[in-house]
Coordinates of C-alpha atoms and ligand atoms in Angstrom, one line a residue:
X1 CA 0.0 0.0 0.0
X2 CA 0.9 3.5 -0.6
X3 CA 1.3 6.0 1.4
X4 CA -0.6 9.0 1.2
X5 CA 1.2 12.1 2.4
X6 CA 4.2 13.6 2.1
X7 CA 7.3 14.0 3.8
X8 CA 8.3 17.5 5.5
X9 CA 9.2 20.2 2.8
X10 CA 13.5 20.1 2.8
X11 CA 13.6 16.7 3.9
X12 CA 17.1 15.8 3.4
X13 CA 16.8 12.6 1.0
X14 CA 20.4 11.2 1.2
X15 CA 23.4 8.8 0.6
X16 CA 26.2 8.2 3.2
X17 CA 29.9 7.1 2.4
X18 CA 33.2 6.2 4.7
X19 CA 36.0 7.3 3.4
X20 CA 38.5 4.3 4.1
X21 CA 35.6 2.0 2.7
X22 CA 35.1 3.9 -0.8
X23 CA 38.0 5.9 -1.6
X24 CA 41.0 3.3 -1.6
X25 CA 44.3 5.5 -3.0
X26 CA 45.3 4.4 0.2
X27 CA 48.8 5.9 0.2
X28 CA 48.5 8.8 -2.9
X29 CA 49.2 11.6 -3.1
X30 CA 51.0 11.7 0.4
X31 CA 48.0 10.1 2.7
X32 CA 49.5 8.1 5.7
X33 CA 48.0 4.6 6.6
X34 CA 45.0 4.4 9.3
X35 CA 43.7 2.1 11.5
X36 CA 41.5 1.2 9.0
X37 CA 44.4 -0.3 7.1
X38 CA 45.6 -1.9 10.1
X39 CA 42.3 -3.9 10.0
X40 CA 42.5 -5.5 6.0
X41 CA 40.0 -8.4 7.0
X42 CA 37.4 -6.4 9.1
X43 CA 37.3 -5.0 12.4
X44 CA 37.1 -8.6 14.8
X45 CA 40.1 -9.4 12.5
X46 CA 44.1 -9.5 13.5
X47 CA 45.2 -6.0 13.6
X48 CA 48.3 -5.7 11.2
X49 CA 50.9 -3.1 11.6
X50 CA 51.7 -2.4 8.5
X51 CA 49.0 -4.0 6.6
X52 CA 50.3 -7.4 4.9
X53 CA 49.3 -7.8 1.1
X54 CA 46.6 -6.9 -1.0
X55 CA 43.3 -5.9 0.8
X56 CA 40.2 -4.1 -0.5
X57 CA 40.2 -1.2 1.2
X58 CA 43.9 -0.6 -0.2
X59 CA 41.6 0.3 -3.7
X60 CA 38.0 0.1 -2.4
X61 CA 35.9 1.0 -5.2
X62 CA 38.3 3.9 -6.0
X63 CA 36.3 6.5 -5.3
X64 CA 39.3 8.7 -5.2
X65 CA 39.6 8.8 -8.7
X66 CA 36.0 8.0 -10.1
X67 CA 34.5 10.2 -7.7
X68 CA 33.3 12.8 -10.8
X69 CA 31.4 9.7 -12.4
X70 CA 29.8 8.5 -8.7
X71 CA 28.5 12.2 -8.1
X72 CA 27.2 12.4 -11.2
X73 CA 25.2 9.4 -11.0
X74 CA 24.0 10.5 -7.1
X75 CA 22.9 13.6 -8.9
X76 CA 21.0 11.5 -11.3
X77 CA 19.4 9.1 -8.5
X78 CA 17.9 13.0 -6.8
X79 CA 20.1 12.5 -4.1
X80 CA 19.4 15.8 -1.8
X81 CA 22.4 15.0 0.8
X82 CA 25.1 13.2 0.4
X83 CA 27.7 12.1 4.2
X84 CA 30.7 11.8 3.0
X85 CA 33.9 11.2 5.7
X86 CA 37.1 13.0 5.6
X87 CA 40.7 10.8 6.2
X88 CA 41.9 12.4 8.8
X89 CA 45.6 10.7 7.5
X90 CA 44.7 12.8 3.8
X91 CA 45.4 15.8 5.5
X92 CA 47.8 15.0 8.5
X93 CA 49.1 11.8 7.2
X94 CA 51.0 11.1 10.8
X95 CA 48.7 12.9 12.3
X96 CA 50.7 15.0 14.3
X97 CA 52.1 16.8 11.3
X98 CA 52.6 20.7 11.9
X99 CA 51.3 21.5 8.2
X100 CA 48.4 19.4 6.3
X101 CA 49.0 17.9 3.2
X102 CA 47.7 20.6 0.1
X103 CA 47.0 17.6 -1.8
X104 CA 45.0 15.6 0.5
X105 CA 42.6 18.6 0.9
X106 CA 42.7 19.3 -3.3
X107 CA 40.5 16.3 -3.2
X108 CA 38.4 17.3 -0.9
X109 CA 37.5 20.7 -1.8
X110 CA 36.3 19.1 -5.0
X111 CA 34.9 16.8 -3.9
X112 CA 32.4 19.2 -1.8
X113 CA 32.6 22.0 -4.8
X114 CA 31.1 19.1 -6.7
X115 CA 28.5 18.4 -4.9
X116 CA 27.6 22.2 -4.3
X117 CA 27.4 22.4 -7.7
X118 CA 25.2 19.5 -8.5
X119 CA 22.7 20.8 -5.3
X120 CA 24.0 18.7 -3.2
X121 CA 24.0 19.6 0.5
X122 CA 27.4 18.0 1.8
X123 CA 27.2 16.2 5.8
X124 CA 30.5 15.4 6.8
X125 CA 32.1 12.7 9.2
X126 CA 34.7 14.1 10.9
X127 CA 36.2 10.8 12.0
X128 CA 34.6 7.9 10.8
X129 CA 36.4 4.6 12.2
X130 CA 39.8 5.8 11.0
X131 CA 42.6 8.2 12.3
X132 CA 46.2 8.1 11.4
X133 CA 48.1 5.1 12.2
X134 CA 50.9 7.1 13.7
X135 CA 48.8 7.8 16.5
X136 CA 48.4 4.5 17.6
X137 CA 52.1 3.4 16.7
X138 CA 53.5 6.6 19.3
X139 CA 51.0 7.7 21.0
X140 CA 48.8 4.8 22.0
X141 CA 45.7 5.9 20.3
X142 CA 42.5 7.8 22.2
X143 CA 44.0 6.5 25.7
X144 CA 46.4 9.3 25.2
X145 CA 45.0 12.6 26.0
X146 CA 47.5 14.3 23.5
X147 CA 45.1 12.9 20.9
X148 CA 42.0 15.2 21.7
X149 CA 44.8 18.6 20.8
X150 CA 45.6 17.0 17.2
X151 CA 41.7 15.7 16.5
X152 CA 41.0 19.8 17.1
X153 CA 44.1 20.8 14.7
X154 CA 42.3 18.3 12.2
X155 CA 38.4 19.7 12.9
X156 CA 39.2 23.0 13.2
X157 CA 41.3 23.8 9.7
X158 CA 38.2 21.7 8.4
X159 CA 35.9 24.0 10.1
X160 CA 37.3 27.5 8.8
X161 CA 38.2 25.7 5.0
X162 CA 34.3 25.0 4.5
X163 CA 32.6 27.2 6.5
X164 CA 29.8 28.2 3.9
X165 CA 29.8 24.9 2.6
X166 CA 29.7 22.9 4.8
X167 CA 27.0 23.0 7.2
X168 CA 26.4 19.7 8.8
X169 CA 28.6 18.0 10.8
X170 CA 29.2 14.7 13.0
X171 CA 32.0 14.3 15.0
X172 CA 32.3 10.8 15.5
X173 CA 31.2 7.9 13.7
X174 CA 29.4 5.5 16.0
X175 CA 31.6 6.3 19.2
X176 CA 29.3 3.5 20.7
X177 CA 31.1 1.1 18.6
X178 CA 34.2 1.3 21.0
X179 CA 32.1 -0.9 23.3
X180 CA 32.3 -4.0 20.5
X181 CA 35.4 -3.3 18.4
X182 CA 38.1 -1.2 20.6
X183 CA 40.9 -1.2 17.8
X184 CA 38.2 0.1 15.5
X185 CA 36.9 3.2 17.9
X186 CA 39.8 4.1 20.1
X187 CA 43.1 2.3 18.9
X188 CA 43.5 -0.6 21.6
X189 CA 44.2 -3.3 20.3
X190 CA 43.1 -5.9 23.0
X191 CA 40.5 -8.6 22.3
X192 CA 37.2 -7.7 24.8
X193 CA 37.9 -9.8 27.6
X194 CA 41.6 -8.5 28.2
X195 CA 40.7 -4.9 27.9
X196 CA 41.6 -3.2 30.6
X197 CA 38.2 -1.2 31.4
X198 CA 39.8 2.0 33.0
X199 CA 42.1 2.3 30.2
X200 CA 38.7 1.4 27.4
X201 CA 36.6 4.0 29.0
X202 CA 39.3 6.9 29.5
X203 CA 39.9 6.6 25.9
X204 CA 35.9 7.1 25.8
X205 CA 35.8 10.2 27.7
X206 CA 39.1 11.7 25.5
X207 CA 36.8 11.5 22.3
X208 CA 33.5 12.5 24.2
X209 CA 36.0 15.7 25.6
X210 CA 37.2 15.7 22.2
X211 CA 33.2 15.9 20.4
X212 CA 32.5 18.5 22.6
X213 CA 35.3 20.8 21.8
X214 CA 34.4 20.5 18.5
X215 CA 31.1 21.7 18.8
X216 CA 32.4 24.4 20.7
X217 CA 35.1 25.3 18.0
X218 CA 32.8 25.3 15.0
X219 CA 30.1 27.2 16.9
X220 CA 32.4 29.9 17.4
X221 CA 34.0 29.7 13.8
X222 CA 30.5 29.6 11.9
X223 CA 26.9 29.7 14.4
X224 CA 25.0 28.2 11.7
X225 CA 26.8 25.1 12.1
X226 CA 24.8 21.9 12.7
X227 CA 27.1 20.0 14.7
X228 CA 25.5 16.7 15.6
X229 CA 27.0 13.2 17.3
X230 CA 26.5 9.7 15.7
X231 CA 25.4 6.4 17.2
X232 CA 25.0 2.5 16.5
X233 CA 21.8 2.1 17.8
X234 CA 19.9 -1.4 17.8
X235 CA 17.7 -1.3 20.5
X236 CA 17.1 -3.9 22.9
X237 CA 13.3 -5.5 24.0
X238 CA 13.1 -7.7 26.3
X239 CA 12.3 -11.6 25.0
X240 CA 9.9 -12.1 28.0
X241 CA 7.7 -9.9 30.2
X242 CA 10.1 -11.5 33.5
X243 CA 10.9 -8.5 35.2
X244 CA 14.4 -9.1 35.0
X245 CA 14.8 -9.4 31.0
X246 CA 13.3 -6.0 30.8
X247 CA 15.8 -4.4 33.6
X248 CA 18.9 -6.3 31.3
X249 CA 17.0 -4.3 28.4
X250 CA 16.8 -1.3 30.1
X251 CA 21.1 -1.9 31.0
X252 CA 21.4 -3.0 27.1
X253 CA 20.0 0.0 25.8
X254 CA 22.4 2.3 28.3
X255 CA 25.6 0.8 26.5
X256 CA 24.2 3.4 23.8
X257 CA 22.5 6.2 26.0
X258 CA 25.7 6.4 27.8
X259 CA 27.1 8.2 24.9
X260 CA 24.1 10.5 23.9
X261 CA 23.0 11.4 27.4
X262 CA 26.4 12.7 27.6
X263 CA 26.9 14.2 24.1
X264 CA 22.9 15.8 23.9
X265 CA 22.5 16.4 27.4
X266 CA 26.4 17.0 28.6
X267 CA 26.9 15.0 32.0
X268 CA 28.0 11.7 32.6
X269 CA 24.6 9.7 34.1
X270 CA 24.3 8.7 37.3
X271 CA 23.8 5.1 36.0
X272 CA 27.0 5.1 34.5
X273 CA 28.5 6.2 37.7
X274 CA 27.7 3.0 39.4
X275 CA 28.8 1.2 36.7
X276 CA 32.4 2.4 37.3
X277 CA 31.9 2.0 41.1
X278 CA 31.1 -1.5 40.6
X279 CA 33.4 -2.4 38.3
X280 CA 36.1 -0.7 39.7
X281 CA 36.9 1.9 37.0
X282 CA 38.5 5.1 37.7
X283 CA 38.6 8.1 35.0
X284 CA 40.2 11.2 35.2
X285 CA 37.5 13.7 34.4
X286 CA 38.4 17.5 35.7
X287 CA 36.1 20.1 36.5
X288 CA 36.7 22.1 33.4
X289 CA 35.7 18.9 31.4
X290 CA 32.4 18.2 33.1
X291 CA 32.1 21.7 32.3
X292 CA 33.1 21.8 28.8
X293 CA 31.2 18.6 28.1
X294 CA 27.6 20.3 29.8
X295 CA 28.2 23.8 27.6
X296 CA 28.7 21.8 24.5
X297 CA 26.4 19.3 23.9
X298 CA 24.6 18.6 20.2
X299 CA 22.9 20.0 17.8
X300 CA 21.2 17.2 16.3
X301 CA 21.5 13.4 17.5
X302 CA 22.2 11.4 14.3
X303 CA 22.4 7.6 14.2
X304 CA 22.6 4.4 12.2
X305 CA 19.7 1.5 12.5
X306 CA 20.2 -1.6 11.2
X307 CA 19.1 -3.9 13.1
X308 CA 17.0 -4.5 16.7
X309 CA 18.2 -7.1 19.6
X310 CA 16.4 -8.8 22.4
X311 CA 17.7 -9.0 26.1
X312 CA 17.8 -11.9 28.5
X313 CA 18.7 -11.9 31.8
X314 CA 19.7 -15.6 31.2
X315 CA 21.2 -16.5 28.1
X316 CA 22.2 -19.8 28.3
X317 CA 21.0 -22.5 25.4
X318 CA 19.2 -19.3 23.6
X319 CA 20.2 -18.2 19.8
X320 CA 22.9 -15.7 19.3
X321 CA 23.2 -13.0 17.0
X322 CA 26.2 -11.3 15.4
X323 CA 28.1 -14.1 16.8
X324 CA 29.5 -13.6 20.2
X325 CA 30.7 -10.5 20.4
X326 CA 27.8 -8.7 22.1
X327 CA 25.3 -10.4 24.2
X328 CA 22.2 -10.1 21.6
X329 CA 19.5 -13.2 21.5
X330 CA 17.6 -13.9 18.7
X331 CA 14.4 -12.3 18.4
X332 CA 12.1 -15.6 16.9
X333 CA 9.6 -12.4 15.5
X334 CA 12.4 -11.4 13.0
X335 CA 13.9 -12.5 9.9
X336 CA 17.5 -12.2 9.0
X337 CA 19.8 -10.8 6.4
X338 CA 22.3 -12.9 4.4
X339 CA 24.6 -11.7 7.2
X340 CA 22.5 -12.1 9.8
X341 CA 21.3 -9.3 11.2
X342 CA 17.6 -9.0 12.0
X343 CA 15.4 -6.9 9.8
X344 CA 12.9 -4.6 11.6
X345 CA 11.4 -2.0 10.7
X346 CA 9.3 -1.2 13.2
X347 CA 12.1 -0.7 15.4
X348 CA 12.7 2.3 13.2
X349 CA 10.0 3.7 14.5
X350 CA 10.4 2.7 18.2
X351 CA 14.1 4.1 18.1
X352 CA 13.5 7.3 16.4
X353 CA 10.5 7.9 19.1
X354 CA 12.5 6.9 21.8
X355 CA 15.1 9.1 21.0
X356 CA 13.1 12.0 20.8
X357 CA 11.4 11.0 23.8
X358 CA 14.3 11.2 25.9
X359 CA 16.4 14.6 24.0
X360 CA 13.6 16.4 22.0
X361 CA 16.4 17.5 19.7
X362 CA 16.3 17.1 15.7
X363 CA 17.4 13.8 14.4
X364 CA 18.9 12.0 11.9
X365 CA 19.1 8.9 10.0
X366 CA 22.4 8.9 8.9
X367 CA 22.7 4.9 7.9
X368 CA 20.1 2.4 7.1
X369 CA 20.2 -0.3 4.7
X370 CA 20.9 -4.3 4.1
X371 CA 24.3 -5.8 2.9
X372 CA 23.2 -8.3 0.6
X373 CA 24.5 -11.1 -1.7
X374 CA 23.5 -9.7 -5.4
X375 CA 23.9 -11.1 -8.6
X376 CA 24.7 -8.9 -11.7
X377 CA 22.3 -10.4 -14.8
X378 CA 21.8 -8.9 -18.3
X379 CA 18.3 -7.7 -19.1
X380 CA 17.7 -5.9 -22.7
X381 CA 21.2 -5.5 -23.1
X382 CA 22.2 -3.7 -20.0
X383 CA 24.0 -5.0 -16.5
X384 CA 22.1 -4.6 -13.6
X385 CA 20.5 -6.1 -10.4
X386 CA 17.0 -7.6 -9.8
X387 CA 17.4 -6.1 -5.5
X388 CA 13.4 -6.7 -4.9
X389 CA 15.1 -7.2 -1.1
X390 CA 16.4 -4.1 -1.0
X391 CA 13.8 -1.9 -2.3
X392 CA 11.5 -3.9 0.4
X393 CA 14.3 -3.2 3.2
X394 CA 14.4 0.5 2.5
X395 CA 10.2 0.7 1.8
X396 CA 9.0 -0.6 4.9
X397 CA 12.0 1.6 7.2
X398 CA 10.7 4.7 5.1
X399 CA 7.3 4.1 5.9
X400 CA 8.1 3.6 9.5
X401 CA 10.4 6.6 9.7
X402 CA 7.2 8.6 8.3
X403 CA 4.9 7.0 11.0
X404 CA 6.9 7.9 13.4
X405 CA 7.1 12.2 11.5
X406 CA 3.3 11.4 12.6
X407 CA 3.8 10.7 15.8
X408 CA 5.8 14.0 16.2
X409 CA 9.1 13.3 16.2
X410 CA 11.4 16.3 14.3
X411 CA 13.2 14.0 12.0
X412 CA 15.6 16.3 9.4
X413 CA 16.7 13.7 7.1
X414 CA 17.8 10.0 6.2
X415 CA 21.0 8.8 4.4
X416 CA 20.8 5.6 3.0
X417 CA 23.6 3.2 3.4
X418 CA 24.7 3.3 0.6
X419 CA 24.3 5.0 -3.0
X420 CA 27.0 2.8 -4.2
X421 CA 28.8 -0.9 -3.1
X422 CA 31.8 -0.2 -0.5
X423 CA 33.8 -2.6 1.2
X424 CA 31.9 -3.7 4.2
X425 CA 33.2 -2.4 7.7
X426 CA 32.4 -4.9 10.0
X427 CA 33.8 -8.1 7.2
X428 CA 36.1 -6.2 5.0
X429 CA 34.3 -8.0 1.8
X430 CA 32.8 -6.7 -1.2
X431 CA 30.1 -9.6 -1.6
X432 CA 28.2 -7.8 1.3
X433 CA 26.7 -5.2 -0.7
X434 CA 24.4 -2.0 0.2
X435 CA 24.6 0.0 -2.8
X436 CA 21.6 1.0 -5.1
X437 CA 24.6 1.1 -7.8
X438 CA 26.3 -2.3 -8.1
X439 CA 30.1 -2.3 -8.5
X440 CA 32.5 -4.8 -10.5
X441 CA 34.8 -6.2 -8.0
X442 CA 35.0 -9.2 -6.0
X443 CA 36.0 -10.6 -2.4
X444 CA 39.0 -11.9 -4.2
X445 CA 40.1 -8.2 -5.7
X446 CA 39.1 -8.8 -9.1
X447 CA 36.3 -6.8 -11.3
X448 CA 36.5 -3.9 -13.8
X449 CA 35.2 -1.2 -10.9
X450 CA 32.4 -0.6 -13.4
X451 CA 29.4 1.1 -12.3
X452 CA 25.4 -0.5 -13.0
X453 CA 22.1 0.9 -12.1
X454 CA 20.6 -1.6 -10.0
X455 CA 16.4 -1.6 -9.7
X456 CA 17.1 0.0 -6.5
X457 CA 18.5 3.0 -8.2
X458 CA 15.4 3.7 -9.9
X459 CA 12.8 3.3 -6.7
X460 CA 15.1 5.7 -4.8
X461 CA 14.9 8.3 -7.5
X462 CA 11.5 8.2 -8.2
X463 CA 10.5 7.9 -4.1
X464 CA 13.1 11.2 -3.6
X465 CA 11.2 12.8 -6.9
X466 CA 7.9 12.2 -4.9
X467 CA 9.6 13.6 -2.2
X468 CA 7.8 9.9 -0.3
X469 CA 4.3 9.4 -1.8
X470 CA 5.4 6.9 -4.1
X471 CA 6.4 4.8 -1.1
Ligands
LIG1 P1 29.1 -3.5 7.7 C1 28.3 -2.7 13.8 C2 26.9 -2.7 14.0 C3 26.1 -1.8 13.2 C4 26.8 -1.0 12.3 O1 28.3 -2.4 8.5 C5 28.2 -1.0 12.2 C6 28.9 -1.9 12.9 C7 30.4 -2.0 12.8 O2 30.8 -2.5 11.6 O3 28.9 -0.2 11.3 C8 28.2 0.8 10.5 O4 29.9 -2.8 6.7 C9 29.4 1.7 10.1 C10 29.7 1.6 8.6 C11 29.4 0.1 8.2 C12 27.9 -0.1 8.3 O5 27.5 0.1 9.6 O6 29.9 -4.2 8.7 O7 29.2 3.1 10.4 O8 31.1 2.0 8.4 O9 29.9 -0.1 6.9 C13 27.5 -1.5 7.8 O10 28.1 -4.4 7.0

């Protein structure tokens, strides 16, 4: 069934990209390795310093050079927005250099003077799961506090070269994520049970410091910034009523508040408190960070929804998902991806009112979408993909996301993951594709990098061209 109405005038119909997982180039034109490198086979993986071998992020889908045709083809599919990340190591390739790389930003600025041009509105990722490798290799990554003074070096000459363009902003991709994949967030790299916690969490609080300086910063440099944060965020529901599989929903669903109550509403919750207490976790936080941290907070909340998890307060003999990683059962309501992940899209709607529930500030949907197994066929003489799946991912989220415009929540926008087929994050492969535009290359690095218009393509056009009534 259709639906009826509209979505709000200037929605922000969109696309969203990560640098390390579309550009490749990985060492041109002067760019210094990351920790994404350091991850070639995804981010539960062996971290490799340096990198061994070919990977695929080492070319990606080499956007750094086809980037003209991509936006062209965005501009084609009606995109309105498109979140794009900036490598940190493009511009400070150790990233403790004194002067940034001219050639790192060359791409950049046209990159975003593309997209201006095409009517584009640009959203930009200021770190998004990748900072210099440098920094891990001397510095010991986010433990080190030194890290927060050469993140701001990074943001700031971003800030003041864009200002005018650039009006949206996150500052970090999925900080949340820390919690599952350490190397991948903060730069430890120490599997989840020999973490040291003190050391996990004061690495935390140096990027939530760090987040908050930034807002500060570009609020000063331009006040019609939209600075926002970024989140994973599956909820949990309970799998029974039993009082105590709600309460380990209710401690679930904290693993992501933790990081919004303090970025939207700027103080460390009480909740969390106790958590160090009991766990025996001590952080240095000063005075003129609780400070900082409560004068600073959000413009926006953004966050990615993939997925929804349930919560048991005893999980022994129960299905896992996501293997075992994080402590989420199966919910026997849901039906999985080819990877796994549980498709919901009601949850949409439960998240998006649940966030606005709790910070009544605009959100974002900066990520939604399925990774997929697709196969390329021929039909009347042209390559493309028959993604029925995807279409009916996307549809029924949409529709939720509207319900829950209904139900009064101020949502700005939604950025699909993705226009185009990246190299996975989470699995490093190709074969788990999002894109509405299929691209030639395979797990094993081969392909032709060509571009095809999947069916996908064509309902996101003409559903952006409705601006939703043709949902
Ligand atoms: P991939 C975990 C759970 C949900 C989203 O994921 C996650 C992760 C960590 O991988 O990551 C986000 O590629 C992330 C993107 C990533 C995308 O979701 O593992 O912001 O970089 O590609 C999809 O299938």
């Amino acid at each position: 069934q259709r639906l009826q109405k509209q979505f709000p005038k200037n929605f922000f119909w969109g696309g969203a990209l990560a640098a390390s997982q579309v550009e490749g180039a990985a060492t041109a034109d002067g760019k210094g390795l990351t920790t994404a490198d350091a991850l070639p086979h995804g981010v539960f993986e062996k971290v490799e310093i340096p990198p061994q071998g070919d990977y695929l992020k080492k070319i990606a889908v080499d956007f750094y050079h086809r980037y003209p045709e991509d936006l062209s083809l965005f501009a084609e599919m009606k995109l309105k927005m498109l979140r794009i990340s900036i490598s940190w190591a493009r511009i400070f390739p150790n990233g403790d250099d004194e002067t940034p790389n001219e050639k790192g930003l060359a791409f950049y600025d046209d990159l975003i003077e593309t997209l201006r041009r095409k009517g584009i509105e640009v959203m930009v990722t200021l770190e998004h799961f990748e900072f210099p490798l440098h920094l891990v290799t001397h510095y010991g990554g986010w433990k080190n506090p030194k890290l927060i003074d050469l993140y701001m070096r990074f943001v700031k000459l971003l800030f003041k070269r864009y200002q005018g363009k650039v009006k949206y902003w996150l500052t970090f991709n999925e900080i949340n994520v820390t919690l599952e994949a350490p190397f991948n967030g903060v730069g430890i790299n120490r599997s989840l049970d020999q973490i040291d916690q003190t050391e996990m969490y004061q690495a935390i609080h140096h990027q939530l410091v760090a987040s908050a300086l930034a807002v500060k910063a570009g609020h000063e440099i331009d006040s019609n910034f939209m600075i926002g944060n970024m989140v994973a965020y599956s909820p949990y529901y309970p799998l029974t009523p039993k009082p105590e599989d709600v309460l380990e929903a209710i401690q679930e669903n904290r693993k992501t508040f933790f990081f919004t109550d303090v970025q939207a509403r700027g103080t460390y919750p009480a909740y969390m408190q106790r958590y160090f207490k009991d766990n025996g976790i001590n952080l240095k936080i000063t005075k003129a960070e609780q400070q900082l941290l409560q004068e600073n907070t959000v413009d926006f909340i953004s966050f990615s929804y993939y997925m929804s998890y349930c919560a048991s307060a005893n999980k022994e003999g129960l299905e896992k998902i996501r293997g075992n990683v994080i402590s989420a059962v199966a919910n026997p309501y849901l039906k999985k991806s080819d990877w796994g992940w549980q498709i919901d899209p009601v949850g949409l709607r439960i998240a998006l009112n649940t966030l606005y529930d709790r910070y009544q500030k605009p959100l974002f949907i900066v990520e939604n979408g399925i990774g997929a197994n697709d196969d390329l066929i021929e039909v009347a003489g042209q390559k493309t993909v028959q993604d029925d799946y995807r279409i009916a991912y996307h549809k029924a989220h949409l529709q939720q996301a509207w319900e829950a415009i209904q139900d009064g929540v101020d949502l700005r926008g939604y950025t699909a993951w993705t226009p185009l087929d990246i190299v996975s994050n989470g699995v490093a492969e190709m074969k788990k594709r999002y894109g509405f535009i299929y691209v030639d290359r395979n797990n094993d690095g081969t392909g032709t990098l060509k571009r095809y218009k999947k069916k996908s393509f064509y309902w996101y056009r003409d559903v952006i061209e409705s601006n939703g009534s043709a949902l």
